[in-house]
Amino acid sequence: MRPIVPFRLGQLELFFLSDGEIWLDGGSTFGTIPKVLWSKLTEPDPQNRIRLGLNPLLIRHPERWILVETGIDRKPGEKFRSIYKLSADNPVLGQLAELGVRPEDIGLILHTHLHFDHAGLNTRLEEGRLVPTFPNAHHIVQKQELWEATHLHERSQASYRAENLEGISFETVEGEIEPLPGIRLVPVPGHTLGMQAVEIYSEGQQFAYTADLVPTMMQAPLPYIMAFDLYPMTTLETRKRLYERWVQGQYLLGFTHEPGHPLGRLVHSEKGYQAEPLYR
Ligand SMILES: [Zn+2]
């Protein structure tokens, strides 16, 4: 498991946590990109799965502790965990404890979207009963995303699990909003229609948590769009709009599924857009 990555953004202290790894099918993860190309970037296991990270972000905001995404659902049991090569426990809870943050200290949770690998630790099992993992947290999600998570169809039903929503009351928002000073929620439709990125700014520095618009740095080139995306052409349009903003604003980027160090930047050259890691 990756250790905690602390970093500063102006006045704000941020911590990239790790909820361990998920192994996903390499072909699905790279969409229409042929394996002869993507296998140069990452090495698949014998089942053709590639290693990805799970990277919730913790923010020490003057008003309260904020978590961007909770972690992955490990409740469905061993067979489910073996499909994705998941360990039994959520390491993110141990990392919070390492920082002296108790689950009840989390005051606000910002959801990029409600897929099981991002919002799965909203609830946990206590003596066979589902309970909220962060009992005092206020949850914010886009209205469209909550609608998608509760109106499933054949294409989306494997990604959402009702047990991760049970007992959680969500505040739903629409469009770009600032729930707290320095924190901006930005709709980034494509992977789902209701997904949002989280932009954070302080003292002239800008950061964006990419959500699944750009899950890892190796997927940053415009055509590297996952087969999981419900609306890939919308992903492409959203990327063009946000990439321009993130390059021009010199945003520091944090990648949701980056398996290694999650911080990087986007650069634009004659080769198109690419991501560059901040540390090698
Ligand atoms: Zn994801």
PDB file of C-alpha atoms and ligand atoms in Angstrom:
ATOM      1  CA  MET A   1       0.000   0.000   0.000  1.00  0.00           C
ATOM      2  CA  ARG A   2       1.209   3.494  -0.822  1.00  0.00           C
ATOM      3  CA  PRO A   3       2.062   5.650   2.196  1.00  0.00           C
ATOM      4  CA  ILE A   4       0.190   8.933   2.803  1.00  0.00           C
ATOM      5  CA  VAL A   5       1.281  11.763   0.474  1.00  0.00           C
ATOM      6  CA  PRO A   6       0.974  15.082   2.337  1.00  0.00           C
ATOM      7  CA  PHE A   7       1.224  18.324   0.373  1.00  0.00           C
ATOM      8  CA  ARG A   8       0.432  22.007   0.757  1.00  0.00           C
ATOM      9  CA  LEU A   9      -1.638  24.267  -1.428  1.00  0.00           C
ATOM     10  CA  GLY A  10      -1.279  27.841  -0.213  1.00  0.00           C
ATOM     11  CA  GLN A  11      -2.882  27.864   3.248  1.00  0.00           C
ATOM     12  CA  LEU A  12      -4.373  24.414   2.936  1.00  0.00           C
ATOM     13  CA  GLU A  13      -2.925  21.106   4.039  1.00  0.00           C
ATOM     14  CA  LEU A  14      -3.897  18.120   1.932  1.00  0.00           C
ATOM     15  CA  PHE A  15      -3.205  14.418   2.260  1.00  0.00           C
ATOM     16  CA  PHE A  16      -3.478  11.895  -0.530  1.00  0.00           C
ATOM     17  CA  LEU A  17      -4.601   8.697   1.164  1.00  0.00           C
ATOM     18  CA  SER A  18      -4.582   5.202  -0.286  1.00  0.00           C
ATOM     19  CA  ASP A  19      -7.374   2.674  -0.037  1.00  0.00           C
ATOM     20  CA  GLY A  20      -5.131   0.024  -1.552  1.00  0.00           C
ATOM     21  CA  GLU A  21      -5.211  -1.284  -5.099  1.00  0.00           C
ATOM     22  CA  ILE A  22      -7.776  -2.455  -7.586  1.00  0.00           C
ATOM     23  CA  TRP A  23      -6.865  -4.611 -10.586  1.00  0.00           C
ATOM     24  CA  LEU A  24      -9.042  -3.932 -13.625  1.00  0.00           C
ATOM     25  CA  ASP A  25      -9.127  -5.437 -17.090  1.00  0.00           C
ATOM     26  CA  GLY A  26      -6.449  -3.646 -19.124  1.00  0.00           C
ATOM     27  CA  GLY A  27      -8.485  -3.622 -22.331  1.00  0.00           C
ATOM     28  CA  SER A  28     -11.521  -2.041 -20.644  1.00  0.00           C
ATOM     29  CA  THR A  29      -9.301   0.480 -18.882  1.00  0.00           C
ATOM     30  CA  PHE A  30      -7.725   1.687 -22.138  1.00  0.00           C
ATOM     31  CA  GLY A  31     -10.899   1.606 -24.266  1.00  0.00           C
ATOM     32  CA  THR A  32     -10.069   1.601 -27.983  1.00  0.00           C
ATOM     33  CA  ILE A  33      -6.283   1.751 -27.478  1.00  0.00           C
ATOM     34  CA  PRO A  34      -4.724  -1.540 -28.662  1.00  0.00           C
ATOM     35  CA  LYS A  35      -2.805  -3.700 -26.209  1.00  0.00           C
ATOM     36  CA  VAL A  36       0.386  -3.393 -28.291  1.00  0.00           C
ATOM     37  CA  LEU A  37       0.385   0.263 -27.203  1.00  0.00           C
ATOM     38  CA  TRP A  38      -0.961   0.190 -23.641  1.00  0.00           C
ATOM     39  CA  SER A  39       1.130  -2.814 -22.595  1.00  0.00           C
ATOM     40  CA  LYS A  40       4.202  -0.572 -22.957  1.00  0.00           C
ATOM     41  CA  LEU A  41       2.801   1.605 -20.158  1.00  0.00           C
ATOM     42  CA  THR A  42       1.787  -1.035 -17.636  1.00  0.00           C
ATOM     43  CA  GLU A  43       2.238  -4.760 -17.260  1.00  0.00           C
ATOM     44  CA  PRO A  44      -0.920  -6.890 -17.162  1.00  0.00           C
ATOM     45  CA  ASP A  45      -1.192  -9.951 -14.911  1.00  0.00           C
ATOM     46  CA  PRO A  46      -2.021 -13.405 -16.404  1.00  0.00           C
ATOM     47  CA  GLN A  47      -5.748 -12.480 -16.323  1.00  0.00           C
ATOM     48  CA  ASN A  48      -4.975  -9.317 -18.338  1.00  0.00           C
ATOM     49  CA  ARG A  49      -5.682  -7.090 -15.329  1.00  0.00           C
ATOM     50  CA  ILE A  50      -3.623  -4.004 -14.553  1.00  0.00           C
ATOM     51  CA  ARG A  51      -2.791  -2.454 -11.197  1.00  0.00           C
ATOM     52  CA  LEU A  52      -4.577   0.772 -10.308  1.00  0.00           C
ATOM     53  CA  GLY A  53      -4.655   2.833  -7.139  1.00  0.00           C
ATOM     54  CA  LEU A  54      -7.582   4.039  -5.025  1.00  0.00           C
ATOM     55  CA  ASN A  55      -6.783   7.543  -3.856  1.00  0.00           C
ATOM     56  CA  PRO A  56      -9.191   9.411  -1.574  1.00  0.00           C
ATOM     57  CA  LEU A  57      -8.086  12.936  -0.669  1.00  0.00           C
ATOM     58  CA  LEU A  58      -8.204  14.399   2.845  1.00  0.00           C
ATOM     59  CA  ILE A  59      -8.320  18.183   3.271  1.00  0.00           C
ATOM     60  CA  ARG A  60      -7.589  20.021   6.510  1.00  0.00           C
ATOM     61  CA  HIS A  61      -9.881  22.971   5.911  1.00  0.00           C
ATOM     62  CA  PRO A  62     -10.148  25.753   8.528  1.00  0.00           C
ATOM     63  CA  GLU A  63     -13.834  24.895   8.890  1.00  0.00           C
ATOM     64  CA  ARG A  64     -13.622  21.086   9.047  1.00  0.00           C
ATOM     65  CA  TRP A  65     -11.995  17.876   7.846  1.00  0.00           C
ATOM     66  CA  ILE A  66     -13.088  17.110   4.307  1.00  0.00           C
ATOM     67  CA  LEU A  67     -12.800  13.821   2.481  1.00  0.00           C
ATOM     68  CA  VAL A  68     -12.998  13.613  -1.303  1.00  0.00           C
ATOM     69  CA  GLU A  69     -14.261  10.060  -1.950  1.00  0.00           C
ATOM     70  CA  THR A  70     -14.379   7.463   0.805  1.00  0.00           C
ATOM     71  CA  GLY A  71     -12.828   4.270  -0.538  1.00  0.00           C
ATOM     72  CA  ILE A  72     -13.820   1.011  -2.160  1.00  0.00           C
ATOM     73  CA  ASP A  73     -16.600  -1.372  -1.179  1.00  0.00           C
ATOM     74  CA  ARG A  74     -15.131  -4.602   0.210  1.00  0.00           C
ATOM     75  CA  LYS A  75     -18.385  -5.747   1.824  1.00  0.00           C
ATOM     76  CA  PRO A  76     -19.653  -8.074  -0.946  1.00  0.00           C
ATOM     77  CA  GLY A  77     -17.233 -10.818   0.127  1.00  0.00           C
ATOM     78  CA  GLU A  78     -14.358 -12.909  -1.056  1.00  0.00           C
ATOM     79  CA  LYS A  79     -15.491 -13.740  -4.601  1.00  0.00           C
ATOM     80  CA  PHE A  80     -16.085 -10.055  -5.366  1.00  0.00           C
ATOM     81  CA  ARG A  81     -12.719  -9.133  -3.868  1.00  0.00           C
ATOM     82  CA  SER A  82     -10.914 -11.789  -5.910  1.00  0.00           C
ATOM     83  CA  ILE A  83     -12.303 -10.354  -9.184  1.00  0.00           C
ATOM     84  CA  TYR A  84     -10.573  -7.064  -8.428  1.00  0.00           C
ATOM     85  CA  LYS A  85      -7.685  -8.511  -6.339  1.00  0.00           C
ATOM     86  CA  LEU A  86      -8.806  -6.500  -3.306  1.00  0.00           C
ATOM     87  CA  SER A  87      -7.434  -7.026   0.171  1.00  0.00           C
ATOM     88  CA  ALA A  88     -10.002  -7.667   2.927  1.00  0.00           C
ATOM     89  CA  ASP A  89      -9.709  -4.355   4.773  1.00  0.00           C
ATOM     90  CA  ASN A  90      -9.865  -0.681   3.835  1.00  0.00           C
ATOM     91  CA  PRO A  91      -6.355   0.729   4.433  1.00  0.00           C
ATOM     92  CA  VAL A  92      -7.740   4.269   4.275  1.00  0.00           C
ATOM     93  CA  LEU A  93      -9.119   3.866   7.814  1.00  0.00           C
ATOM     94  CA  GLY A  94      -5.661   2.987   9.136  1.00  0.00           C
ATOM     95  CA  GLN A  95      -4.176   5.994   7.361  1.00  0.00           C
ATOM     96  CA  LEU A  96      -6.766   8.332   8.891  1.00  0.00           C
ATOM     97  CA  ALA A  97      -5.881   6.898  12.314  1.00  0.00           C
ATOM     98  CA  GLU A  98      -2.193   7.471  11.531  1.00  0.00           C
ATOM     99  CA  LEU A  99      -3.037  11.167  11.049  1.00  0.00           C
ATOM    100  CA  GLY A 100      -5.047  11.234  14.281  1.00  0.00           C
ATOM    101  CA  VAL A 101      -8.327  11.700  12.414  1.00  0.00           C
ATOM    102  CA  ARG A 102     -11.241   9.610  13.692  1.00  0.00           C
ATOM    103  CA  PRO A 103     -14.116   8.667  11.341  1.00  0.00           C
ATOM    104  CA  GLU A 104     -16.427  10.909  13.427  1.00  0.00           C
ATOM    105  CA  ASP A 105     -14.088  13.871  12.811  1.00  0.00           C
ATOM    106  CA  ILE A 106     -14.882  13.943   9.080  1.00  0.00           C
ATOM    107  CA  GLY A 107     -17.370  16.803   8.619  1.00  0.00           C
ATOM    108  CA  LEU A 108     -17.862  16.815   4.873  1.00  0.00           C
ATOM    109  CA  ILE A 109     -17.568  14.228   2.110  1.00  0.00           C
ATOM    110  CA  LEU A 110     -17.433  15.349  -1.520  1.00  0.00           C
ATOM    111  CA  HIS A 111     -18.399  12.600  -3.952  1.00  0.00           C
ATOM    112  CA  THR A 112     -17.059  12.702  -7.492  1.00  0.00           C
ATOM    113  CA  HIS A 113     -19.514   9.926  -8.353  1.00  0.00           C
ATOM    114  CA  LEU A 114     -21.080   6.995  -6.528  1.00  0.00           C
ATOM    115  CA  HIS A 115     -19.427   3.975  -8.162  1.00  0.00           C
ATOM    116  CA  PHE A 116     -18.504   1.236  -5.694  1.00  0.00           C
ATOM    117  CA  ASP A 117     -14.765   1.890  -6.027  1.00  0.00           C
ATOM    118  CA  HIS A 118     -15.200   5.567  -5.005  1.00  0.00           C
ATOM    119  CA  ALA A 119     -18.110   5.683  -2.548  1.00  0.00           C
ATOM    120  CA  GLY A 120     -17.948   2.127  -1.205  1.00  0.00           C
ATOM    121  CA  LEU A 121     -16.756   3.064   2.259  1.00  0.00           C
ATOM    122  CA  ASN A 122     -19.768   5.295   2.901  1.00  0.00           C
ATOM    123  CA  THR A 123     -21.045   2.335   4.880  1.00  0.00           C
ATOM    124  CA  ARG A 124     -19.453  -0.551   6.710  1.00  0.00           C
ATOM    125  CA  LEU A 125     -20.681  -3.717   8.389  1.00  0.00           C
ATOM    126  CA  GLU A 126     -20.986  -3.757  12.167  1.00  0.00           C
ATOM    127  CA  GLU A 127     -22.159  -7.117  13.493  1.00  0.00           C
ATOM    128  CA  GLY A 128     -23.828  -7.816  10.157  1.00  0.00           C
ATOM    129  CA  ARG A 129     -25.609  -4.453  10.082  1.00  0.00           C
ATOM    130  CA  LEU A 130     -24.843  -1.585   7.692  1.00  0.00           C
ATOM    131  CA  VAL A 131     -23.753   1.599   9.459  1.00  0.00           C
ATOM    132  CA  PRO A 132     -22.360   4.886   8.103  1.00  0.00           C
ATOM    133  CA  THR A 133     -18.560   4.809   8.340  1.00  0.00           C
ATOM    134  CA  PHE A 134     -18.372   8.575   8.911  1.00  0.00           C
ATOM    135  CA  PRO A 135     -21.351   9.247  11.216  1.00  0.00           C
ATOM    136  CA  ASN A 136     -21.035  13.053  11.375  1.00  0.00           C
ATOM    137  CA  ALA A 137     -20.258  13.720   7.723  1.00  0.00           C
ATOM    138  CA  HIS A 138     -22.407  15.773   5.414  1.00  0.00           C
ATOM    139  CA  HIS A 139     -22.379  14.168   1.933  1.00  0.00           C
ATOM    140  CA  ILE A 140     -22.495  16.224  -1.271  1.00  0.00           C
ATOM    141  CA  VAL A 141     -23.074  14.807  -4.750  1.00  0.00           C
ATOM    142  CA  GLN A 142     -24.465  16.092  -8.045  1.00  0.00           C
ATOM    143  CA  LYS A 143     -28.223  15.569  -8.338  1.00  0.00           C
ATOM    144  CA  GLN A 144     -27.740  13.802 -11.690  1.00  0.00           C
ATOM    145  CA  GLU A 145     -25.266  11.341 -10.140  1.00  0.00           C
ATOM    146  CA  LEU A 146     -27.636  10.331  -7.346  1.00  0.00           C
ATOM    147  CA  TRP A 147     -30.342   9.838  -9.954  1.00  0.00           C
ATOM    148  CA  GLU A 148     -28.071   7.551 -12.008  1.00  0.00           C
ATOM    149  CA  ALA A 149     -27.060   5.595  -8.900  1.00  0.00           C
ATOM    150  CA  THR A 150     -30.697   4.927  -8.051  1.00  0.00           C
ATOM    151  CA  HIS A 151     -32.024   4.271 -11.584  1.00  0.00           C
ATOM    152  CA  LEU A 152     -29.886   1.393 -12.767  1.00  0.00           C
ATOM    153  CA  HIS A 153     -29.806  -0.252 -16.154  1.00  0.00           C
ATOM    154  CA  GLU A 154     -27.928  -3.190 -17.661  1.00  0.00           C
ATOM    155  CA  ARG A 155     -24.899  -1.056 -18.479  1.00  0.00           C
ATOM    156  CA  SER A 156     -24.575   0.643 -15.061  1.00  0.00           C
ATOM    157  CA  GLN A 157     -25.773  -1.915 -12.534  1.00  0.00           C
ATOM    158  CA  ALA A 158     -22.361  -3.503 -11.933  1.00  0.00           C
ATOM    159  CA  SER A 159     -20.900  -0.110 -10.931  1.00  0.00           C
ATOM    160  CA  TYR A 160     -23.371   0.976  -8.251  1.00  0.00           C
ATOM    161  CA  ARG A 161     -24.255  -0.926  -5.074  1.00  0.00           C
ATOM    162  CA  ALA A 162     -27.305   0.058  -3.032  1.00  0.00           C
ATOM    163  CA  GLU A 163     -25.570  -0.903   0.232  1.00  0.00           C
ATOM    164  CA  ASN A 164     -23.189   2.054  -0.238  1.00  0.00           C
ATOM    165  CA  LEU A 165     -26.067   4.523  -0.229  1.00  0.00           C
ATOM    166  CA  GLU A 166     -28.112   3.021   2.594  1.00  0.00           C
ATOM    167  CA  GLY A 167     -28.645   5.318   5.568  1.00  0.00           C
ATOM    168  CA  ILE A 168     -26.738   8.185   3.918  1.00  0.00           C
ATOM    169  CA  SER A 169     -28.621  11.419   3.308  1.00  0.00           C
ATOM    170  CA  PHE A 170     -27.060  13.278   0.427  1.00  0.00           C
ATOM    171  CA  GLU A 171     -27.187  16.973  -0.265  1.00  0.00           C
ATOM    172  CA  THR A 172     -27.567  17.194  -4.030  1.00  0.00           C
ATOM    173  CA  VAL A 173     -26.176  20.108  -6.006  1.00  0.00           C
ATOM    174  CA  GLU A 174     -26.498  21.135  -9.630  1.00  0.00           C
ATOM    175  CA  GLY A 175     -23.721  22.592 -11.744  1.00  0.00           C
ATOM    176  CA  GLU A 176     -20.572  24.357 -10.598  1.00  0.00           C
ATOM    177  CA  ILE A 177     -20.737  25.399  -6.923  1.00  0.00           C
ATOM    178  CA  GLU A 178     -18.405  26.332  -4.056  1.00  0.00           C
ATOM    179  CA  PRO A 179     -19.506  24.456  -0.930  1.00  0.00           C
ATOM    180  CA  LEU A 180     -16.749  26.135   1.128  1.00  0.00           C
ATOM    181  CA  PRO A 181     -14.253  28.934   0.420  1.00  0.00           C
ATOM    182  CA  GLY A 182     -11.462  27.578  -1.788  1.00  0.00           C
ATOM    183  CA  ILE A 183     -13.350  24.452  -2.861  1.00  0.00           C
ATOM    184  CA  ARG A 184     -15.164  24.250  -6.179  1.00  0.00           C
ATOM    185  CA  LEU A 185     -17.213  21.347  -7.550  1.00  0.00           C
ATOM    186  CA  VAL A 186     -17.045  21.155 -11.339  1.00  0.00           C
ATOM    187  CA  PRO A 187     -19.279  18.854 -13.397  1.00  0.00           C
ATOM    188  CA  VAL A 188     -17.208  16.575 -15.672  1.00  0.00           C
ATOM    189  CA  PRO A 189     -19.753  14.414 -17.524  1.00  0.00           C
ATOM    190  CA  GLY A 190     -18.813  11.377 -19.615  1.00  0.00           C
ATOM    191  CA  HIS A 191     -17.838   8.478 -17.347  1.00  0.00           C
ATOM    192  CA  THR A 192     -21.275   9.099 -15.829  1.00  0.00           C
ATOM    193  CA  LEU A 193     -23.424  12.148 -16.616  1.00  0.00           C
ATOM    194  CA  GLY A 194     -23.354  13.315 -12.989  1.00  0.00           C
ATOM    195  CA  MET A 195     -19.645  13.029 -12.213  1.00  0.00           C
ATOM    196  CA  GLN A 196     -17.818  16.062 -10.804  1.00  0.00           C
ATOM    197  CA  ALA A 197     -14.168  17.016 -10.324  1.00  0.00           C
ATOM    198  CA  VAL A 198     -13.059  18.889  -7.199  1.00  0.00           C
ATOM    199  CA  GLU A 199     -10.959  22.019  -7.679  1.00  0.00           C
ATOM    200  CA  ILE A 200      -9.185  23.539  -4.697  1.00  0.00           C
ATOM    201  CA  TYR A 201      -7.432  26.887  -4.618  1.00  0.00           C
ATOM    202  CA  SER A 202      -5.505  28.901  -2.075  1.00  0.00           C
ATOM    203  CA  GLU A 203      -3.141  31.884  -2.361  1.00  0.00           C
ATOM    204  CA  GLY A 204      -2.951  31.729  -6.152  1.00  0.00           C
ATOM    205  CA  GLN A 205      -2.260  27.978  -6.299  1.00  0.00           C
ATOM    206  CA  GLN A 206      -4.745  25.706  -7.997  1.00  0.00           C
ATOM    207  CA  PHE A 207      -5.341  21.997  -7.718  1.00  0.00           C
ATOM    208  CA  ALA A 208      -7.816  19.619  -9.367  1.00  0.00           C
ATOM    209  CA  TYR A 209      -8.869  16.143  -8.282  1.00  0.00           C
ATOM    210  CA  THR A 210      -9.563  14.582 -11.650  1.00  0.00           C
ATOM    211  CA  ALA A 211     -12.195  11.967 -10.731  1.00  0.00           C
ATOM    212  CA  ASP A 212     -12.542   9.326 -13.452  1.00  0.00           C
ATOM    213  CA  LEU A 213     -12.224  11.944 -16.202  1.00  0.00           C
ATOM    214  CA  VAL A 214      -8.479  11.132 -16.111  1.00  0.00           C
ATOM    215  CA  PRO A 215      -8.075   8.148 -13.771  1.00  0.00           C
ATOM    216  CA  THR A 216      -4.275   7.846 -14.181  1.00  0.00           C
ATOM    217  CA  MET A 217      -1.469   9.771 -15.860  1.00  0.00           C
ATOM    218  CA  MET A 218      -1.040   7.079 -18.516  1.00  0.00           C
ATOM    219  CA  GLN A 219      -4.661   7.695 -19.595  1.00  0.00           C
ATOM    220  CA  ALA A 220      -4.211  11.453 -20.041  1.00  0.00           C
ATOM    221  CA  PRO A 221      -3.910  11.574 -23.894  1.00  0.00           C
ATOM    222  CA  LEU A 222      -7.298  12.638 -25.288  1.00  0.00           C
ATOM    223  CA  PRO A 223      -8.236   9.341 -27.040  1.00  0.00           C
ATOM    224  CA  TYR A 224      -7.291   7.191 -24.001  1.00  0.00           C
ATOM    225  CA  ILE A 225     -10.881   6.899 -22.777  1.00  0.00           C
ATOM    226  CA  MET A 226     -12.053   3.940 -20.723  1.00  0.00           C
ATOM    227  CA  ALA A 227     -14.568   1.446 -22.136  1.00  0.00           C
ATOM    228  CA  PHE A 228     -16.379   1.835 -18.798  1.00  0.00           C
ATOM    229  CA  ASP A 229     -17.409   5.392 -19.725  1.00  0.00           C
ATOM    230  CA  LEU A 230     -21.130   5.547 -20.452  1.00  0.00           C
ATOM    231  CA  TYR A 231     -20.743   8.528 -22.818  1.00  0.00           C
ATOM    232  CA  PRO A 232     -17.224   8.460 -24.332  1.00  0.00           C
ATOM    233  CA  MET A 233     -17.845  11.332 -26.755  1.00  0.00           C
ATOM    234  CA  THR A 234     -18.974  13.457 -23.823  1.00  0.00           C
ATOM    235  CA  THR A 235     -15.773  12.469 -22.009  1.00  0.00           C
ATOM    236  CA  LEU A 236     -13.801  13.736 -25.006  1.00  0.00           C
ATOM    237  CA  GLU A 237     -15.621  17.087 -25.022  1.00  0.00           C
ATOM    238  CA  THR A 238     -15.270  17.475 -21.247  1.00  0.00           C
ATOM    239  CA  ARG A 239     -11.566  16.653 -21.438  1.00  0.00           C
ATOM    240  CA  LYS A 240     -10.940  19.282 -24.130  1.00  0.00           C
ATOM    241  CA  ARG A 241     -12.676  21.947 -22.039  1.00  0.00           C
ATOM    242  CA  LEU A 242     -11.060  21.037 -18.703  1.00  0.00           C
ATOM    243  CA  TYR A 243      -7.599  20.264 -20.103  1.00  0.00           C
ATOM    244  CA  GLU A 244      -7.384  23.775 -21.517  1.00  0.00           C
ATOM    245  CA  ARG A 245      -8.398  25.254 -18.175  1.00  0.00           C
ATOM    246  CA  TRP A 246      -5.992  23.046 -16.214  1.00  0.00           C
ATOM    247  CA  VAL A 247      -3.020  23.725 -18.504  1.00  0.00           C
ATOM    248  CA  GLN A 248      -3.603  27.488 -18.725  1.00  0.00           C
ATOM    249  CA  GLY A 249      -4.190  27.789 -14.972  1.00  0.00           C
ATOM    250  CA  GLN A 250      -1.082  25.634 -14.280  1.00  0.00           C
ATOM    251  CA  TYR A 251      -3.148  23.377 -12.058  1.00  0.00           C
ATOM    252  CA  LEU A 252      -1.535  20.746  -9.913  1.00  0.00           C
ATOM    253  CA  LEU A 253      -3.498  17.550 -10.592  1.00  0.00           C
ATOM    254  CA  GLY A 254      -4.300  14.604  -8.356  1.00  0.00           C
ATOM    255  CA  PHE A 255      -5.184  11.381 -10.159  1.00  0.00           C
ATOM    256  CA  THR A 256      -7.900   9.211  -8.630  1.00  0.00           C
ATOM    257  CA  HIS A 257      -6.593   5.790  -9.751  1.00  0.00           C
ATOM    258  CA  GLU A 258      -2.874   6.516 -10.116  1.00  0.00           C
ATOM    259  CA  PRO A 259      -1.073   3.409  -8.822  1.00  0.00           C
ATOM    260  CA  GLY A 260       2.060   5.306  -7.702  1.00  0.00           C
ATOM    261  CA  HIS A 261       2.586   8.899  -6.607  1.00  0.00           C
ATOM    262  CA  PRO A 262      -0.719  10.590  -7.480  1.00  0.00           C
ATOM    263  CA  LEU A 263       0.434  14.180  -8.181  1.00  0.00           C
ATOM    264  CA  GLY A 264       1.230  15.501 -11.650  1.00  0.00           C
ATOM    265  CA  ARG A 265       0.559  18.156 -14.249  1.00  0.00           C
ATOM    266  CA  LEU A 266      -0.837  18.246 -17.765  1.00  0.00           C
ATOM    267  CA  VAL A 267       1.366  19.469 -20.578  1.00  0.00           C
ATOM    268  CA  HIS A 268       0.410  20.291 -24.140  1.00  0.00           C
ATOM    269  CA  SER A 269       2.927  19.795 -26.952  1.00  0.00           C
ATOM    270  CA  GLU A 270       2.935  18.789 -30.621  1.00  0.00           C
ATOM    271  CA  LYS A 271       2.224  15.226 -29.351  1.00  0.00           C
ATOM    272  CA  GLY A 272      -1.036  16.444 -27.821  1.00  0.00           C
ATOM    273  CA  TYR A 273      -1.855  16.375 -24.132  1.00  0.00           C
ATOM    274  CA  GLN A 274       0.202  14.282 -21.759  1.00  0.00           C
ATOM    275  CA  ALA A 275       0.560  14.061 -17.996  1.00  0.00           C
ATOM    276  CA  GLU A 276       3.854  14.511 -16.248  1.00  0.00           C
ATOM    277  CA  PRO A 277       4.446  13.160 -12.762  1.00  0.00           C
ATOM    278  CA  LEU A 278       5.542  15.664 -10.147  1.00  0.00           C
ATOM    279  CA  TYR A 279       7.928  13.118  -8.632  1.00  0.00           C
ATOM    280  CA  ARG A 280       9.572  10.185 -10.333  1.00  0.00           C
TER     281      ARG A 280
HETATM  282 ZN    ZN B   1     -13.205   4.523 -10.687  1.00  0.00          ZN
END
